[in-house]
Amino acid sequence: MIKHALNVTREANFAEWYQTVITEADMAEESGVRGCMVIRPWGYGVWERIQRLLDDRIKGAGYDNTYFPVFIPLSYFEKEADHVEGFAKEMAVVTHHRLIADGKGGLMPDPTAKLEEPLIVRPTSETVIGAAFSRWVQSWRDLPVQINQWANVVRWEMRTRMFLRTSEFLWQEAHAAYATAEQARAETLKGLEIYRSFAEECAAMPVIAGEKPENERFPGAVSTYSIEAMMQDGKALQAGTSHFLGTTFSSAQDIKFQNSEGQQELAQTISWGMSTRMIGGMIMTHGDDDGMRVPPRLAPWQVVIVPMLRDNDEDAALIEYCQGVQQELGKLQAFGEPVRALLDLKAIKAVTKRWGWIKKGAPIVVEVGGRDMAGGNVSVTVRTDLYKEDGKLNSQIVARDAFLGDVVGTLEGIQKTLFDQAKARTDANIVRDVTDFAGLESYFENAGKFPGWVEVEWSKPTGAELDKVVERIKALKLTFRNVSNDAAPATGTCIFTGAPAVERILVARAY
Amino acid sequence: MIKHALNVTREANFAEWYQTVITEADMAEESGVRGCMVIRPWGYGVWERIQRLLDDRIKGAGYDNTYFPVFIPLSYFEKEADHVEGFAKEMAVVTHHRLIADGKGGLMPDPTAKLEEPLIVRPTSETVIGAAFSRWVQSWRDLPVQINQWANVVRWEMRTRMFLRTSEFLWQEAHAAYATAEQARAETLKGLEIYRSFAEECAAMPVIAGEKPENERFPGAVSTYSIEAMMQDGKALQAGTSHFLGTTFSSAQDIKFQNSEGQQELAQTISWGMSTRMIGGMIMTHGDDDGMRVPPRLAPWQVVIVPMLRDNDEDAALIEYCQGVQQELGKLQAFGEPVRALLDLKAIKAVTKRWGWIKKGAPIVVEVGGRDMAGGNVSVTVRTDLYKEDGKLNSQIVARDAFLGDVVGTLEGIQKTLFDQAKARTDANIVRDVTDFAGLESYFENAGKFPGWVEVEWSKPTGAELDKVVERIKALKLTFRNVSNDAAPATGTCIFTGAPAVERILVARAY
């Protein structure tokens, strides 16, 4: 039997396992500031990789990076009723701009430095970016405008969980304005496709891309699209959203242009965002009972070299040998970039380092002892193939040159294995043969600890009728996820209303 | 006579020229939010280049990137009196976490959602990072800890100026803890050296690196070091600071470790930061009466290709020819990176594009018309050599292959020219022969519109004696900058106190 590196398994307690991975893999920690976390080096390193690869795709789609203020005046929110309704319950409000002594040895906001108009710490930037668009857009020649920003945002959350739901989080938000609704909707879907391809190709995370139902729309949006990923406990995680906003914000913010016939029109706007939540999704997609497994494309270090130092005269030669391996790795290309190899020279025991890197999920750990060096070898551990059948660690002694010859293929193999495992699990756990509400109840009653998702036919009710349906699934602790772009057409009746069905929607427990 | 692209010259009105460059070069604009700016694509592109190159150097020095909360609880500031004294007058205070309807059709902070403890939007992160260090550091084996973050910070400013002084700005802040004061001070100077080399090598901005006097120290620091650059109006700009904090924050935040003899000691901490202010410094160092001149190493696009499209059948061939040039450029390496070349296909006139890129300061603009293409040529304009002697634009028609053969050398030449011009100007405007206070007064009375700096001998007074000296130079609108690491030793008497001088300090007008 295998003795795993973590003291809790996914099976035993998934929520505790998740927190344990975050701690043991050096991803993040509580900050002491309510609802906010400290993102530690390995976690932030993954975020930097996400930024680099996603940013390339965003720029490739013709977006320019920019930066807008963290503060949004209260009056900007007052202009768009639906939007403020959706966010007003969870915003940080700045009311003063100075502190003074409180007369008891402490500090307090200075009553004479109260802001005339409170400022909101941005929960999202449609309003302040819309105000800029209204300055930038005068004529059809100024369109499209396509910008992106990487920023921190704040939504006051009562119950927080690291990476998944924190009061402050990091994200990118892309915003664009177009002349026609058709173009704007098409570009909304392009944003969604960037997320789908990024999630699947870079994060090795299979997703369902599709449109959210009315009750799950972004406040102020005409349509919201999402990518949804299945975690190992069967729950759904919304990992990115793209919104067709129509003229909601252009009418509130006065984004008007003169069309080629000389008439004034409102621009059609869109926005799409992906956040540090993605990291939580990666942990729950790829992690195992030994810790995190980072897909090689997003690993800050793809290969970590650990010399078995012995505090003696041979150490210098051993380090030199390892540096040689590191240099050769840096000359190789995996996924179109130089291989990222770290030589870990920290003053801790080699075995502690090995397990540290396994828990962090470094794709390949290479250990080198004196005997390995003498034989021109290295000892290689691959994160997706950690144990032999007998439960012992599967470290293979191979010739240095053979390792260097194989390493790119090994990294590509790890990336593929992680995707394939997650894809097989997702595919095996989406049920499509439930044809009535009783069947839905019965599935979730009997599916065991980690139920999957159910795709059902529905009549796409709206307004009060939808509210009633939402109440019914909420009673089962279920939510609507999205209508997959790849869903089969509906052929029967709605399992909620009995009316003719118009599409197939995913129902699941969710983060 | 040359007719320049801007409608105001540096000579006529330097402050207005600065704002005009920012607008005309598409760097930034007013946001509508008090004291905050919108950083537009070209300005943000320069910041991304700064981030990329500075981040490489910071990581090379052994720092890991991380992310800490934007909010700092009030009580964290109460722990360190000097620090709060220095910042308390200019901080944004969050007091509520929800908005509600105000009954008049608008919104207001919800009185029932008042925070028990106000949160400060970080003006700098020593306190919250110090709290993390106290969790991370237990033993001498845990030291050093070296981390960095790229973040937004807020200091409430009454008078703001884009890039130079804004309520919100972007920066990196590096923080580290060491076992000994000697090591900490040495590492403080390493941070300073990173700034010096970055400023000179990447931003082509010659600087004076040295220690600030007591009255200019960071709140809570034992020593503050800076790099100071001379702007074209002769004023000094502090472009980066590095602080030796001693045990100020480790005692306030309880950052203690057990040394190798088993005794408890306070760690010695340091911090160093560089911000978007650097971009303002680059504008005032390199800009001219035609707009910005961006050093090639920091230019988002080093070569911009403008096809002279004529809305006819030849356009497709012209674009193809330009794409060929762009592809060849991308295969070349300048400064160790692929050349960054943009093909500008926007639907505006070629001549408008040309002047747009000149105002933005793209190092090389390449225009290609049908005749150029037919002859296998391109028309090249180099930003640092813009006009012929007769005042006409100095665009040279050269063979495509000759251009491609020369372009890396041209980019290197532009980088060097910008540095050399700024260096010559700086060197020519530091006066070192003032030996008494009357001489100081006389220099600034007679130096004309754009005076330089004066390096004087002083006795390094402290406390009340220093305050008096500061009052005297303040009356002349002067400030102390720093004591250059390269300053000659003092040999005479202090021009302020008459006591024996101990060092030479720079005095200047400043931003």
Short mmCIF file of N, CA and C in Angstrom, two decimals, chain B residues 68-169:
data_model
loop_
_atom_site.label_atom_id
_atom_site.label_comp_id
_atom_site.label_asym_id
_atom_site.label_seq_id
_atom_site.Cartn_x
_atom_site.Cartn_y
_atom_site.Cartn_z
N PHE B 68 0.44 40.26 -1.95
CA PHE B 68 -0.12 40.54 -0.63
C PHE B 68 -1.38 41.39 -0.75
N PRO B 69 -2.24 41.38 0.30
CA PRO B 69 -3.52 42.09 0.20
C PRO B 69 -3.38 43.59 -0.04
N VAL B 70 -4.32 44.13 -0.81
CA VAL B 70 -4.38 45.58 -1.06
C VAL B 70 -4.83 46.32 0.20
N PHE B 71 -5.51 45.62 1.11
CA PHE B 71 -6.00 46.26 2.35
C PHE B 71 -5.08 45.92 3.52
N ILE B 72 -4.81 46.93 4.32
CA ILE B 72 -4.01 46.73 5.53
C ILE B 72 -4.84 47.23 6.72
N PRO B 73 -5.08 46.36 7.70
CA PRO B 73 -5.87 46.80 8.86
C PRO B 73 -5.20 47.97 9.57
N LEU B 74 -6.02 48.87 10.05
CA LEU B 74 -5.54 50.07 10.73
C LEU B 74 -4.53 49.73 11.84
N SER B 75 -4.80 48.65 12.58
CA SER B 75 -3.95 48.31 13.73
C SER B 75 -2.51 48.02 13.30
N TYR B 76 -2.31 47.55 12.05
CA TYR B 76 -0.95 47.28 11.59
C TYR B 76 -0.12 48.56 11.57
N PHE B 77 -0.79 49.67 11.23
CA PHE B 77 -0.08 50.94 11.16
C PHE B 77 0.20 51.50 12.55
N GLU B 78 -0.71 51.18 13.48
CA GLU B 78 -0.55 51.72 14.83
C GLU B 78 0.70 51.17 15.51
N LYS B 79 1.19 50.03 15.00
CA LYS B 79 2.34 49.39 15.64
C LYS B 79 3.65 50.13 15.40
N GLU B 80 3.73 50.90 14.30
CA GLU B 80 5.01 51.51 13.98
C GLU B 80 4.82 53.02 13.82
N ALA B 81 5.17 53.73 14.89
CA ALA B 81 4.82 55.14 14.99
C ALA B 81 5.44 56.01 13.89
N ASP B 82 6.74 55.85 13.64
CA ASP B 82 7.39 56.69 12.62
C ASP B 82 6.76 56.47 11.26
N HIS B 83 6.46 55.21 11.00
CA HIS B 83 5.93 54.85 9.69
C HIS B 83 4.57 55.49 9.47
N VAL B 84 3.69 55.39 10.47
CA VAL B 84 2.36 55.96 10.30
C VAL B 84 2.43 57.48 10.25
N GLU B 85 3.35 58.04 11.01
CA GLU B 85 3.53 59.49 10.99
C GLU B 85 3.84 59.96 9.56
N GLY B 86 4.65 59.16 8.87
CA GLY B 86 5.05 59.52 7.52
C GLY B 86 3.95 59.34 6.49
N PHE B 87 3.01 58.43 6.74
CA PHE B 87 2.01 58.13 5.72
C PHE B 87 0.60 58.57 6.10
N ALA B 88 0.37 58.83 7.40
CA ALA B 88 -1.01 58.99 7.87
C ALA B 88 -1.76 60.11 7.17
N LYS B 89 -1.04 61.07 6.65
CA LYS B 89 -1.74 62.22 6.08
C LYS B 89 -2.28 61.96 4.69
N GLU B 90 -2.05 60.78 4.15
CA GLU B 90 -2.39 60.61 2.74
C GLU B 90 -2.84 59.18 2.41
N MET B 91 -3.76 58.64 3.16
CA MET B 91 -4.18 57.26 2.90
C MET B 91 -5.69 57.17 2.65
N ALA B 92 -6.06 56.24 1.77
CA ALA B 92 -7.48 55.99 1.50
C ALA B 92 -8.00 54.98 2.51
N VAL B 93 -9.10 55.33 3.18
CA VAL B 93 -9.62 54.52 4.28
C VAL B 93 -10.96 53.89 3.89
N VAL B 94 -11.00 52.56 3.94
CA VAL B 94 -12.25 51.83 3.68
C VAL B 94 -12.96 51.65 5.01
N THR B 95 -14.20 52.11 5.07
CA THR B 95 -14.94 52.05 6.34
C THR B 95 -16.21 51.19 6.25
N HIS B 96 -16.70 50.93 5.04
CA HIS B 96 -17.95 50.18 4.86
C HIS B 96 -17.76 49.10 3.80
N HIS B 97 -18.62 48.06 3.89
CA HIS B 97 -18.48 47.00 2.90
C HIS B 97 -19.77 46.77 2.10
N ARG B 98 -20.65 47.75 2.10
CA ARG B 98 -21.88 47.59 1.33
C ARG B 98 -22.49 48.96 1.04
N LEU B 99 -23.22 49.05 -0.07
CA LEU B 99 -23.99 50.24 -0.40
C LEU B 99 -25.47 49.92 -0.29
N ILE B 100 -26.25 50.92 0.03
CA ILE B 100 -27.71 50.77 -0.04
C ILE B 100 -28.31 52.02 -0.69
N ALA B 101 -29.57 51.91 -1.06
CA ALA B 101 -30.28 53.05 -1.63
C ALA B 101 -30.35 54.16 -0.59
N ASP B 102 -30.16 55.41 -1.06
CA ASP B 102 -30.17 56.53 -0.11
C ASP B 102 -31.56 57.17 0.01
N GLY B 103 -32.55 56.58 -0.67
CA GLY B 103 -33.90 57.10 -0.58
C GLY B 103 -34.15 58.30 -1.49
N LYS B 104 -33.09 58.75 -2.19
CA LYS B 104 -33.24 59.88 -3.11
C LYS B 104 -32.86 59.45 -4.53
N GLY B 105 -32.95 58.14 -4.75
CA GLY B 105 -32.63 57.64 -6.09
C GLY B 105 -31.16 57.33 -6.28
N GLY B 106 -30.39 57.56 -5.24
CA GLY B 106 -28.95 57.26 -5.35
C GLY B 106 -28.53 56.19 -4.37
N LEU B 107 -27.23 56.12 -4.11
CA LEU B 107 -26.67 55.10 -3.23
C LEU B 107 -25.88 55.76 -2.10
N MET B 108 -25.72 55.02 -1.02
CA MET B 108 -24.87 55.50 0.07
C MET B 108 -24.28 54.30 0.81
N PRO B 109 -23.19 54.51 1.56
CA PRO B 109 -22.65 53.40 2.35
C PRO B 109 -23.70 52.93 3.35
N ASP B 110 -23.83 51.64 3.49
CA ASP B 110 -24.83 51.07 4.40
C ASP B 110 -24.35 51.22 5.84
N PRO B 111 -25.08 52.00 6.65
CA PRO B 111 -24.63 52.22 8.05
C PRO B 111 -24.55 50.92 8.84
N THR B 112 -25.30 49.90 8.42
CA THR B 112 -25.25 48.63 9.15
C THR B 112 -24.08 47.76 8.68
N ALA B 113 -23.33 48.24 7.72
CA ALA B 113 -22.21 47.46 7.19
C ALA B 113 -20.90 48.21 7.39
N LYS B 114 -20.77 48.79 8.58
CA LYS B 114 -19.54 49.50 8.91
C LYS B 114 -18.51 48.49 9.40
N LEU B 115 -17.30 48.61 8.92
CA LEU B 115 -16.24 47.68 9.35
C LEU B 115 -15.89 47.93 10.81
N GLU B 116 -15.66 46.87 11.55
CA GLU B 116 -15.24 47.04 12.94
C GLU B 116 -13.89 47.76 13.00
N GLU B 117 -13.01 47.37 12.08
CA GLU B 117 -11.71 48.04 12.01
C GLU B 117 -11.54 48.56 10.59
N PRO B 118 -11.31 49.87 10.44
CA PRO B 118 -11.12 50.39 9.08
C PRO B 118 -9.93 49.71 8.39
N LEU B 119 -10.00 49.64 7.08
CA LEU B 119 -8.91 49.08 6.28
C LEU B 119 -8.27 50.21 5.48
N ILE B 120 -6.95 50.17 5.37
CA ILE B 120 -6.22 51.17 4.61
C ILE B 120 -5.85 50.57 3.26
N VAL B 121 -6.08 51.30 2.19
CA VAL B 121 -5.57 50.85 0.90
C VAL B 121 -4.06 51.06 0.92
N ARG B 122 -3.29 50.00 0.71
CA ARG B 122 -1.84 50.05 0.97
C ARG B 122 -1.17 51.25 0.30
N PRO B 123 -0.39 52.02 1.11
CA PRO B 123 0.47 53.05 0.52
C PRO B 123 1.85 52.46 0.23
N THR B 124 2.14 51.32 0.84
CA THR B 124 3.37 50.55 0.74
C THR B 124 3.12 49.37 1.68
N SER B 125 3.88 48.29 1.55
CA SER B 125 3.44 47.05 2.22
C SER B 125 4.34 46.53 3.34
N GLU B 126 5.22 47.36 3.87
CA GLU B 126 6.12 46.87 4.93
C GLU B 126 5.35 46.19 6.06
N THR B 127 4.24 46.80 6.48
CA THR B 127 3.55 46.28 7.66
C THR B 127 2.93 44.91 7.39
N VAL B 128 2.23 44.75 6.26
CA VAL B 128 1.54 43.48 6.02
C VAL B 128 2.53 42.39 5.59
N ILE B 129 3.60 42.79 4.93
CA ILE B 129 4.62 41.81 4.55
C ILE B 129 5.45 41.45 5.79
N GLY B 130 5.67 42.43 6.66
CA GLY B 130 6.36 42.14 7.91
C GLY B 130 5.61 41.10 8.75
N ALA B 131 4.29 41.21 8.75
CA ALA B 131 3.47 40.23 9.49
C ALA B 131 3.67 38.83 8.92
N ALA B 132 3.79 38.73 7.59
CA ALA B 132 4.05 37.42 6.97
C ALA B 132 5.46 36.93 7.32
N PHE B 133 6.41 37.83 7.26
CA PHE B 133 7.79 37.45 7.61
C PHE B 133 7.83 36.87 9.03
N SER B 134 7.04 37.45 9.94
CA SER B 134 7.07 36.95 11.32
C SER B 134 6.53 35.52 11.39
N ARG B 135 5.64 35.15 10.44
CA ARG B 135 5.17 33.75 10.39
C ARG B 135 6.23 32.85 9.74
N TRP B 136 6.95 33.38 8.76
CA TRP B 136 7.86 32.55 7.96
C TRP B 136 9.21 32.34 8.61
N VAL B 137 9.61 33.29 9.44
CA VAL B 137 10.97 33.26 9.96
C VAL B 137 10.96 32.77 11.41
N GLN B 138 11.58 31.64 11.65
CA GLN B 138 11.70 31.13 13.02
C GLN B 138 13.17 30.93 13.36
N SER B 139 13.91 30.42 12.41
CA SER B 139 15.30 30.05 12.66
C SER B 139 16.22 30.76 11.67
N TRP B 140 17.50 30.83 11.97
CA TRP B 140 18.47 31.41 11.04
C TRP B 140 18.44 30.67 9.71
N ARG B 141 18.00 29.41 9.73
CA ARG B 141 17.92 28.64 8.48
C ARG B 141 16.86 29.19 7.53
N ASP B 142 15.89 29.90 8.09
CA ASP B 142 14.82 30.47 7.24
C ASP B 142 15.26 31.75 6.54
N LEU B 143 16.43 32.25 6.90
CA LEU B 143 16.91 33.51 6.33
C LEU B 143 17.96 33.25 5.26
N PRO B 144 18.10 34.10 4.25
CA PRO B 144 17.26 35.27 4.03
C PRO B 144 15.92 34.91 3.43
N VAL B 145 14.94 35.79 3.63
CA VAL B 145 13.68 35.74 2.88
C VAL B 145 13.71 36.92 1.92
N GLN B 146 13.46 36.66 0.66
CA GLN B 146 13.52 37.74 -0.34
C GLN B 146 12.32 37.62 -1.27
N ILE B 147 11.40 38.57 -1.17
CA ILE B 147 10.22 38.51 -2.04
C ILE B 147 9.97 39.88 -2.71
N ASN B 148 9.20 39.82 -3.76
CA ASN B 148 8.86 41.04 -4.51
C ASN B 148 7.38 40.97 -4.88
N GLN B 149 6.74 42.13 -5.02
CA GLN B 149 5.42 42.12 -5.65
C GLN B 149 5.26 43.30 -6.59
N TRP B 150 4.50 43.06 -7.66
CA TRP B 150 4.07 44.11 -8.59
C TRP B 150 2.64 44.44 -8.19
N ALA B 151 2.38 45.70 -7.86
CA ALA B 151 1.09 46.02 -7.27
C ALA B 151 0.73 47.48 -7.49
N ASN B 152 -0.52 47.79 -7.22
CA ASN B 152 -0.96 49.19 -7.16
C ASN B 152 -0.93 49.66 -5.71
N VAL B 153 -0.56 50.91 -5.52
CA VAL B 153 -0.57 51.50 -4.18
C VAL B 153 -1.23 52.87 -4.26
N VAL B 154 -1.71 53.35 -3.11
CA VAL B 154 -2.46 54.61 -3.08
C VAL B 154 -1.90 55.53 -1.99
N ARG B 155 -1.53 56.71 -2.39
CA ARG B 155 -1.15 57.76 -1.42
C ARG B 155 -1.92 59.00 -1.83
N TRP B 156 -2.76 59.45 -0.94
CA TRP B 156 -3.66 60.53 -1.30
C TRP B 156 -2.87 61.80 -1.55
N GLU B 157 -2.84 62.28 -2.75
CA GLU B 157 -2.04 63.45 -3.09
C GLU B 157 -2.98 64.61 -3.40
N MET B 158 -2.64 65.77 -2.88
CA MET B 158 -3.48 66.94 -3.14
C MET B 158 -3.21 67.50 -4.53
N ARG B 159 -1.93 67.57 -4.89
CA ARG B 159 -1.59 68.08 -6.23
C ARG B 159 -0.97 66.94 -7.02
N THR B 160 -1.63 66.56 -8.09
CA THR B 160 -1.16 65.40 -8.84
C THR B 160 -0.66 65.82 -10.21
N ARG B 161 0.23 64.99 -10.77
CA ARG B 161 0.73 65.19 -12.12
C ARG B 161 0.98 63.81 -12.73
N MET B 162 0.50 63.60 -13.92
CA MET B 162 0.52 62.24 -14.49
C MET B 162 1.89 61.59 -14.44
N PHE B 163 1.90 60.35 -14.03
CA PHE B 163 3.08 59.51 -13.85
C PHE B 163 3.95 59.96 -12.67
N LEU B 164 4.10 61.29 -12.45
CA LEU B 164 5.04 61.77 -11.44
C LEU B 164 4.46 61.71 -10.04
N ARG B 165 3.19 62.00 -9.92
CA ARG B 165 2.57 62.06 -8.59
C ARG B 165 1.08 61.84 -8.79
N THR B 166 0.65 60.61 -8.61
CA THR B 166 -0.77 60.29 -8.75
C THR B 166 -1.21 59.57 -7.48
N SER B 167 -2.50 59.69 -7.16
CA SER B 167 -2.99 59.08 -5.92
C SER B 167 -2.80 57.57 -5.98
N GLU B 168 -3.12 56.97 -7.11
CA GLU B 168 -2.81 55.56 -7.30
C GLU B 168 -1.65 55.46 -8.27
N PHE B 169 -0.71 54.59 -7.97
CA PHE B 169 0.32 54.30 -8.97
C PHE B 169 0.68 52.83 -8.92
#
